[in-house]
Short mmCIF file of C-alpha atoms in Angstrom, two decimals:
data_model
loop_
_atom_site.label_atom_id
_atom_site.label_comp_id
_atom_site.label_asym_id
_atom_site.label_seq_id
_atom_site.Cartn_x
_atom_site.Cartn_y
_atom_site.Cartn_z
CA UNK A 1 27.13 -72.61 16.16
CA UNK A 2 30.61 -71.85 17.50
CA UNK A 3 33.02 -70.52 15.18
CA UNK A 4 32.72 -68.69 11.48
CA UNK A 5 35.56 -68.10 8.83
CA UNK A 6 35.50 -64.99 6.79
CA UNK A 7 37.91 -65.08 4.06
CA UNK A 8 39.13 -61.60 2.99
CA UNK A 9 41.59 -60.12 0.54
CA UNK A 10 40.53 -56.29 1.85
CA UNK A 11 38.53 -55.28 -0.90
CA UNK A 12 35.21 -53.82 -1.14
CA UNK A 13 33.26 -57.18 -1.57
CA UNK A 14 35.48 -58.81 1.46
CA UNK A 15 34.00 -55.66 3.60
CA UNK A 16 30.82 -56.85 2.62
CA UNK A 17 31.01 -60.34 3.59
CA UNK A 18 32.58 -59.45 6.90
CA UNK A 19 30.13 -57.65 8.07
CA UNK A 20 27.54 -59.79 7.01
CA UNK A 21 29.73 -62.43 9.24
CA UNK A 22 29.93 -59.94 11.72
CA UNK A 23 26.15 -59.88 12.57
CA UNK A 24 25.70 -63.41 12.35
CA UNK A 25 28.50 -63.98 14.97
CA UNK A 26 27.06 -61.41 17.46
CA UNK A 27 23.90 -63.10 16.63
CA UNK A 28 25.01 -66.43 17.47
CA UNK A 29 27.57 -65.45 20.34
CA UNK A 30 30.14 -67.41 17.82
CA UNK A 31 33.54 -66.96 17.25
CA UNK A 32 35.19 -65.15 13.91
CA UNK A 33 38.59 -65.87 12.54
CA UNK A 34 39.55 -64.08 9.38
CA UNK A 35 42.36 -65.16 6.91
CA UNK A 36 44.01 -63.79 4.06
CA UNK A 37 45.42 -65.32 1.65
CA UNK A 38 48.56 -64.35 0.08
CA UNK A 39 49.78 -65.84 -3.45
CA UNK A 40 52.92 -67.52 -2.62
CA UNK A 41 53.76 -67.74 -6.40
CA UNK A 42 55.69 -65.08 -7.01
CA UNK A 43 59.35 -63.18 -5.97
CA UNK A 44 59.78 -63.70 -2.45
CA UNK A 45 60.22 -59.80 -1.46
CA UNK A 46 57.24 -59.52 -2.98
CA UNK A 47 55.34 -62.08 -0.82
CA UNK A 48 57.32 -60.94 2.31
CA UNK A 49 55.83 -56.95 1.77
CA UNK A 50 52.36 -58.33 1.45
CA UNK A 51 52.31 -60.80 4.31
CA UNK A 52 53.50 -57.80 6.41
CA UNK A 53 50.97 -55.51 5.45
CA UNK A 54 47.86 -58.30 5.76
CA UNK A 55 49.12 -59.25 9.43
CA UNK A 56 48.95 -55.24 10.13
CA UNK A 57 45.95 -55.14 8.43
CA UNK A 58 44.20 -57.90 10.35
CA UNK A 59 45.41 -57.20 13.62
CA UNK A 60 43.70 -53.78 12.53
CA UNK A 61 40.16 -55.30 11.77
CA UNK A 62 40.43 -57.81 14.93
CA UNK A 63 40.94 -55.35 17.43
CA UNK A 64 37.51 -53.04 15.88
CA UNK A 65 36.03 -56.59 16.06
CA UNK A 66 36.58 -56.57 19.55
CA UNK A 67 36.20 -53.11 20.86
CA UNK A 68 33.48 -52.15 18.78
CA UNK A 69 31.53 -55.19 17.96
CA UNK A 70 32.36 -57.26 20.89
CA UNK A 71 33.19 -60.30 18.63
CA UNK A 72 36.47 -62.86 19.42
CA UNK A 73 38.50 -64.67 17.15
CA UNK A 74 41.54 -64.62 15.72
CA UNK A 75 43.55 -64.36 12.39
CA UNK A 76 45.99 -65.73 10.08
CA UNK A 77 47.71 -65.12 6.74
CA UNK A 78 48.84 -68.16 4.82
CA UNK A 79 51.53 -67.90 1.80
CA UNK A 80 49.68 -70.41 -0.59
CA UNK A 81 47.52 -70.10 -3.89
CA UNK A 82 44.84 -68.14 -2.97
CA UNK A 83 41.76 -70.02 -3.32
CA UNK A 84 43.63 -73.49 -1.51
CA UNK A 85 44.74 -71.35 1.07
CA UNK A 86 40.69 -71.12 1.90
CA UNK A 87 40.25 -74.62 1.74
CA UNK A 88 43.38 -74.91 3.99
CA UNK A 89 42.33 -72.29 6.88
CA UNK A 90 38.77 -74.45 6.89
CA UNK A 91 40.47 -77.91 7.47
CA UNK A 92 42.86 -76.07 9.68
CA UNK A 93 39.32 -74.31 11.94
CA UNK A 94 36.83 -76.27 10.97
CA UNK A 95 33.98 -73.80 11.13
CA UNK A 96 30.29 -74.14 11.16
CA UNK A 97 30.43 -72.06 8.36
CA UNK A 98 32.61 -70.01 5.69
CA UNK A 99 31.78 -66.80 4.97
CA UNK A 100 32.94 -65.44 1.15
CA UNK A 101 32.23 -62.02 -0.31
CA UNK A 102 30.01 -61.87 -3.84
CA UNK A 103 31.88 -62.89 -6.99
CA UNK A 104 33.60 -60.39 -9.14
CA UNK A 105 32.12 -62.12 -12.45
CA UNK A 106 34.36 -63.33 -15.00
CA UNK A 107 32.30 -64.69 -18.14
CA UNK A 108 34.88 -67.21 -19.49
CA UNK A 109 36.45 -68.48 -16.13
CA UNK A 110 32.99 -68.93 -14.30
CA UNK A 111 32.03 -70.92 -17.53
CA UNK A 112 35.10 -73.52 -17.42
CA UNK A 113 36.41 -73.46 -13.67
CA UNK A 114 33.53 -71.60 -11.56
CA UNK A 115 33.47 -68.88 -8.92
CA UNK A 116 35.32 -69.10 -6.02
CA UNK A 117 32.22 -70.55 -3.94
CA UNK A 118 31.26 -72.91 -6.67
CA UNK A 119 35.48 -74.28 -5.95
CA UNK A 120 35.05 -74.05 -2.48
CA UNK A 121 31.78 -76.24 -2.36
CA UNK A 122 33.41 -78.99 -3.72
CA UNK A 123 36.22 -79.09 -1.63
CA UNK A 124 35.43 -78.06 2.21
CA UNK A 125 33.11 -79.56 3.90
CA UNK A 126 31.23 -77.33 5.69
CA UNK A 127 28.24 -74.99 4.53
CA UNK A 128 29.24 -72.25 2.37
CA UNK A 129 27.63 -68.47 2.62
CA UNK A 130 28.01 -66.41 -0.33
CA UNK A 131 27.59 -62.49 0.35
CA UNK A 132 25.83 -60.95 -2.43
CA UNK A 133 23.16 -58.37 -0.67
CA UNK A 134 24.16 -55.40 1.15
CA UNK A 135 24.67 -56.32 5.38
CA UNK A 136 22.76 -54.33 6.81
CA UNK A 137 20.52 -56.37 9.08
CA UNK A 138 20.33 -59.99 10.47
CA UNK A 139 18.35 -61.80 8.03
CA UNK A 140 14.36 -61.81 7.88
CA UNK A 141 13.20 -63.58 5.14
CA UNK A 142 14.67 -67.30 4.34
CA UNK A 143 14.04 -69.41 1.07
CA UNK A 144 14.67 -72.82 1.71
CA UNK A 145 15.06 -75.12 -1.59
CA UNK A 146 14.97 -78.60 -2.22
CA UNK A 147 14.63 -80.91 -4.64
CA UNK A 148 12.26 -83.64 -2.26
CA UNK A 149 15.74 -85.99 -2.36
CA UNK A 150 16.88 -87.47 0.84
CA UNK A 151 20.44 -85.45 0.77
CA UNK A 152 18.03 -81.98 0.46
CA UNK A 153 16.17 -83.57 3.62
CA UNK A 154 19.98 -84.00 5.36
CA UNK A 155 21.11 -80.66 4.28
CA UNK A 156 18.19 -78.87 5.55
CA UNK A 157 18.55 -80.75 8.84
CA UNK A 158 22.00 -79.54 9.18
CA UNK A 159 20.38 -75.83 8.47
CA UNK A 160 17.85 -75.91 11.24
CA UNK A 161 20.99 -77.80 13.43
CA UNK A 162 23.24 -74.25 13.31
CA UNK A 163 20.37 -72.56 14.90
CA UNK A 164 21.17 -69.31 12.82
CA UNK A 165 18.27 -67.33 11.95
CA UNK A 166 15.72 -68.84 14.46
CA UNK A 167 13.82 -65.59 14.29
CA UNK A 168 13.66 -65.48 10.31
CA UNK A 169 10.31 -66.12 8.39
CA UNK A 170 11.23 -69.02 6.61
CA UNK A 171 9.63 -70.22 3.37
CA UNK A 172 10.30 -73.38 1.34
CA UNK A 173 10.61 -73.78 -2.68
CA UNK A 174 10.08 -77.06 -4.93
CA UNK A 175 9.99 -76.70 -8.47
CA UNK A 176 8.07 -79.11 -10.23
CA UNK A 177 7.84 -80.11 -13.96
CA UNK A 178 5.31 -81.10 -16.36
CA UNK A 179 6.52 -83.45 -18.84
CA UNK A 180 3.07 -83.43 -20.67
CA UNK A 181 4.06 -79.71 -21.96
CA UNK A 182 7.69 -80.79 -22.55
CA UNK A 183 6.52 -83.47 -25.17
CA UNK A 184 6.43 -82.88 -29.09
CA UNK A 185 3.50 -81.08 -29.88
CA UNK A 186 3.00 -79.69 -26.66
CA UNK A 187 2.41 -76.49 -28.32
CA UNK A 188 -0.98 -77.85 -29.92
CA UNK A 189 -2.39 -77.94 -26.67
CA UNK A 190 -5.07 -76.25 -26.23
CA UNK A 191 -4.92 -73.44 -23.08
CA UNK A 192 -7.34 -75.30 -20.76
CA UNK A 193 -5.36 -78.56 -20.71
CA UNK A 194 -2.34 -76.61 -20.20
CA UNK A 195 -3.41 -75.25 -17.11
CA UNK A 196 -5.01 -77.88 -15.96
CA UNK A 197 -1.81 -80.13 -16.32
CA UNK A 198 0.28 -77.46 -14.68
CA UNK A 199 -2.97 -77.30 -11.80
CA UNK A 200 -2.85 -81.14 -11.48
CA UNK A 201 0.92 -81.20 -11.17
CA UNK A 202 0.92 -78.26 -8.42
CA UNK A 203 -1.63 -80.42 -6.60
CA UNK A 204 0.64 -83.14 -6.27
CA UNK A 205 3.89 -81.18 -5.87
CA UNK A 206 1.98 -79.22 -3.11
CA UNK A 207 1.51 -82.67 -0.86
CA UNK A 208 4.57 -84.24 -1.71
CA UNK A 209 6.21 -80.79 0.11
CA UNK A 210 4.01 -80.71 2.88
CA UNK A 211 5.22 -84.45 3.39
CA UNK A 212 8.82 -83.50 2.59
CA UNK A 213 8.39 -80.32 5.46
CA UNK A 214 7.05 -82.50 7.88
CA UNK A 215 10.11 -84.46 8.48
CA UNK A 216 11.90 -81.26 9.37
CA UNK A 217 9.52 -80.93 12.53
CA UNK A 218 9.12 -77.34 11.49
CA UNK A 219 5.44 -76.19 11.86
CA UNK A 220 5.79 -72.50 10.42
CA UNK A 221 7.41 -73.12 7.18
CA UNK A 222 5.39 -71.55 3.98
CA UNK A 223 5.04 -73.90 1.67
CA UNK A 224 5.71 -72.72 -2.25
CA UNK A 225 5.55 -74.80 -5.18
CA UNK A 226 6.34 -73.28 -8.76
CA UNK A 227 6.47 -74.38 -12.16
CA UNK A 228 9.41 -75.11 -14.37
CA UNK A 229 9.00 -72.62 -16.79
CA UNK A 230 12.71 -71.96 -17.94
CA UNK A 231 15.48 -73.26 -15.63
CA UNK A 232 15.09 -74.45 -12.15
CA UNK A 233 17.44 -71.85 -11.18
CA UNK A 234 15.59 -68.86 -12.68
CA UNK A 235 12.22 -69.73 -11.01
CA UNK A 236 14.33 -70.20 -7.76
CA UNK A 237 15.68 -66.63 -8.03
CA UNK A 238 12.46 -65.23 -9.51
CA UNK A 239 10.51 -66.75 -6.20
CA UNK A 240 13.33 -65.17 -4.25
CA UNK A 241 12.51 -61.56 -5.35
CA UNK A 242 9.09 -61.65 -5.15
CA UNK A 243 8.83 -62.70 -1.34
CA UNK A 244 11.84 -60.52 -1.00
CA UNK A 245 14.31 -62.83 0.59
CA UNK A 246 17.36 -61.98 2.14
CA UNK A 247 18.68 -65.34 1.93
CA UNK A 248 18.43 -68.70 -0.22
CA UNK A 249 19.31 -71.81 1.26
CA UNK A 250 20.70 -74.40 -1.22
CA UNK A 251 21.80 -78.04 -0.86
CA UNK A 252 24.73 -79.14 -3.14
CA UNK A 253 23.81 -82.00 -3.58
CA UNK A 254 20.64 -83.34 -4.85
CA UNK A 255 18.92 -86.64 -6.87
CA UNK A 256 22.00 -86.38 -9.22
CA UNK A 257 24.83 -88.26 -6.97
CA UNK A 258 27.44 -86.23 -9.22
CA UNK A 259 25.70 -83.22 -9.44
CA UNK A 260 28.32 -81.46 -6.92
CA UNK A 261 30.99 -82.10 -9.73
CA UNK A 262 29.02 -81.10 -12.57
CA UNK A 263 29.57 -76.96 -13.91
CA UNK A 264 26.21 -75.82 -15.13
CA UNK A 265 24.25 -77.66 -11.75
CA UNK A 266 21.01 -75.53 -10.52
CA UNK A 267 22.96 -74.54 -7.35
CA UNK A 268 26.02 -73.53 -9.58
CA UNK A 269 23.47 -70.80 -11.70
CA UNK A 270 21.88 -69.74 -8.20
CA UNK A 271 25.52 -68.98 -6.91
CA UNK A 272 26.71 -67.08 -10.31
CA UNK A 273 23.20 -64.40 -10.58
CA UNK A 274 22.00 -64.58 -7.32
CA UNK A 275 21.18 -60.65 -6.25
CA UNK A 276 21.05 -61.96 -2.10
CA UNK A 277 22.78 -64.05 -0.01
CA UNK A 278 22.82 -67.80 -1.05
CA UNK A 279 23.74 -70.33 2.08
CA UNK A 280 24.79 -73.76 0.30
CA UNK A 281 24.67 -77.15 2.46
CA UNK A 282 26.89 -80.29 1.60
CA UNK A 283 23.93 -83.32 2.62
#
């Protein structure tokens, strides 16, 4: 990995997320270029005052970035709508990756146009890191998802391709189903065959991922399996507290070929609850 992109607009959360991009750059002896944004839609002496201060501003940050944390890069403000001024600077870099600080949550706008990393994962085409957990160590714990599909298989590739977080335990999720308990009359079952579908399912989910890990030529990965019990997202971030990861790695794109335009996707609920960082891969 040579180059990260931190997109800040100087608030609390954007502190978060650069520093979280900070340690991943010193990690990785990569590059960091920050850019601001500023809203060109408004009275010009208005836009003028702003792009003044962010330039100060950023010089500000690069030069601690330098002195202090003995990372390069370099900066830029663009006059555009904020969120395609993001997707601008990244066809403009290219990064390996673009760092964004956690989402300020917005009930009504996350339900009909989605946070600004759900927007920026359709449209750039690198892997997107969302900062949610506080920064302050490089990561230890990673939870790998995946769905068994051939894009989670390229995705994960291109994970284990940055070379980021080589030290980290990693783990790796599949949730399965069991459409024998999602039939009519399910309920009627008595608790024995429950369990023993749900046991006979695991079984099978269990090889299938072992299969699945194998082609990522990855001999330490922990292999998890859990059952569907409400949404595939909640048992993702359920599994993700309880072996305390610091980090859940996503594909966007899974058995669905339109899932990556689809509001309401399991990636999409990750992104909008998740308590820790959540890395998301385009296949």
């Amino acid at each position: 990995m040579q180059r990260l992109l931190c997109a800040t607009d100087f608030s609390e959360r954007s502190d978060r997320a650069l520093r979280r991009a900070v340690l991943v750059a010193r990690a990785e002896k990569a590059e960091l270029d920050l850019v601001h944004v500023v809203d060109d839609d408004r009275p010009k002496r208005l836009v003028d005052h702003e792009a003044t201060d962010a330039w100060a501003l950023l010089r500000q940050q690069m030069a601690t970035l330098g002195s202090v944390d003995g990372v390069k890069g370099r900066s830029d403000v663009i006059l555009a709508d904020p969120f395609e001024g993001i997707v601008r600077a990244t066809e403009e870099r290219r990064p390996d990756i673009l760092v964004l600080g956690p989402h300020r949550r917005q009930f009504l706008w996350d339900a009909f146009v989605g946070t600004t990393a759900e927007r920026a994962i359709r449209k750039v085409a690198c892997p997107v890191l969302s900062v949610n957990g506080p920064p302050v160590s490089p990561y230890r714990q990673i939870l790998l998802t995946t769905d068994l599909s051939e894009a989670s298989n390229a995705a994960l590739q291109r994970y284990f391709d940055l070379g980021i977080c080589a030290a980290a335990h990693h783990a790796i999720l599949t949730v399965f189903d069991v459409l024998a308990l999602r039939l009519a009359m399910s309920d009627s079952l008595p608790r024995e065959d429950r369990d023993h579908h749900v046991a006979t399912e695991a079984a099978e989910a269990r090889k299938s991922l072992a299969t699945f890990a194998g082609t990522l030529a990855r001999s330490d990965l922990q292999l998890l399996v859990r059952h569907r019990e409400t949404t595939e997202a909640n048992e993702i971030l359920k599994v993700a507290e309880q072996t305390q990861a610091d980090l859940v790695v996503m594909a966007t794109q899974g058995k669905g070929g339109f899932s990556r335009m689809m509001l309401g996707s399991v990636t999409e609920k990750v992104l909008q609850n998740a308590n820790v960082d959540v890395l998301t891969l385009p296949p």
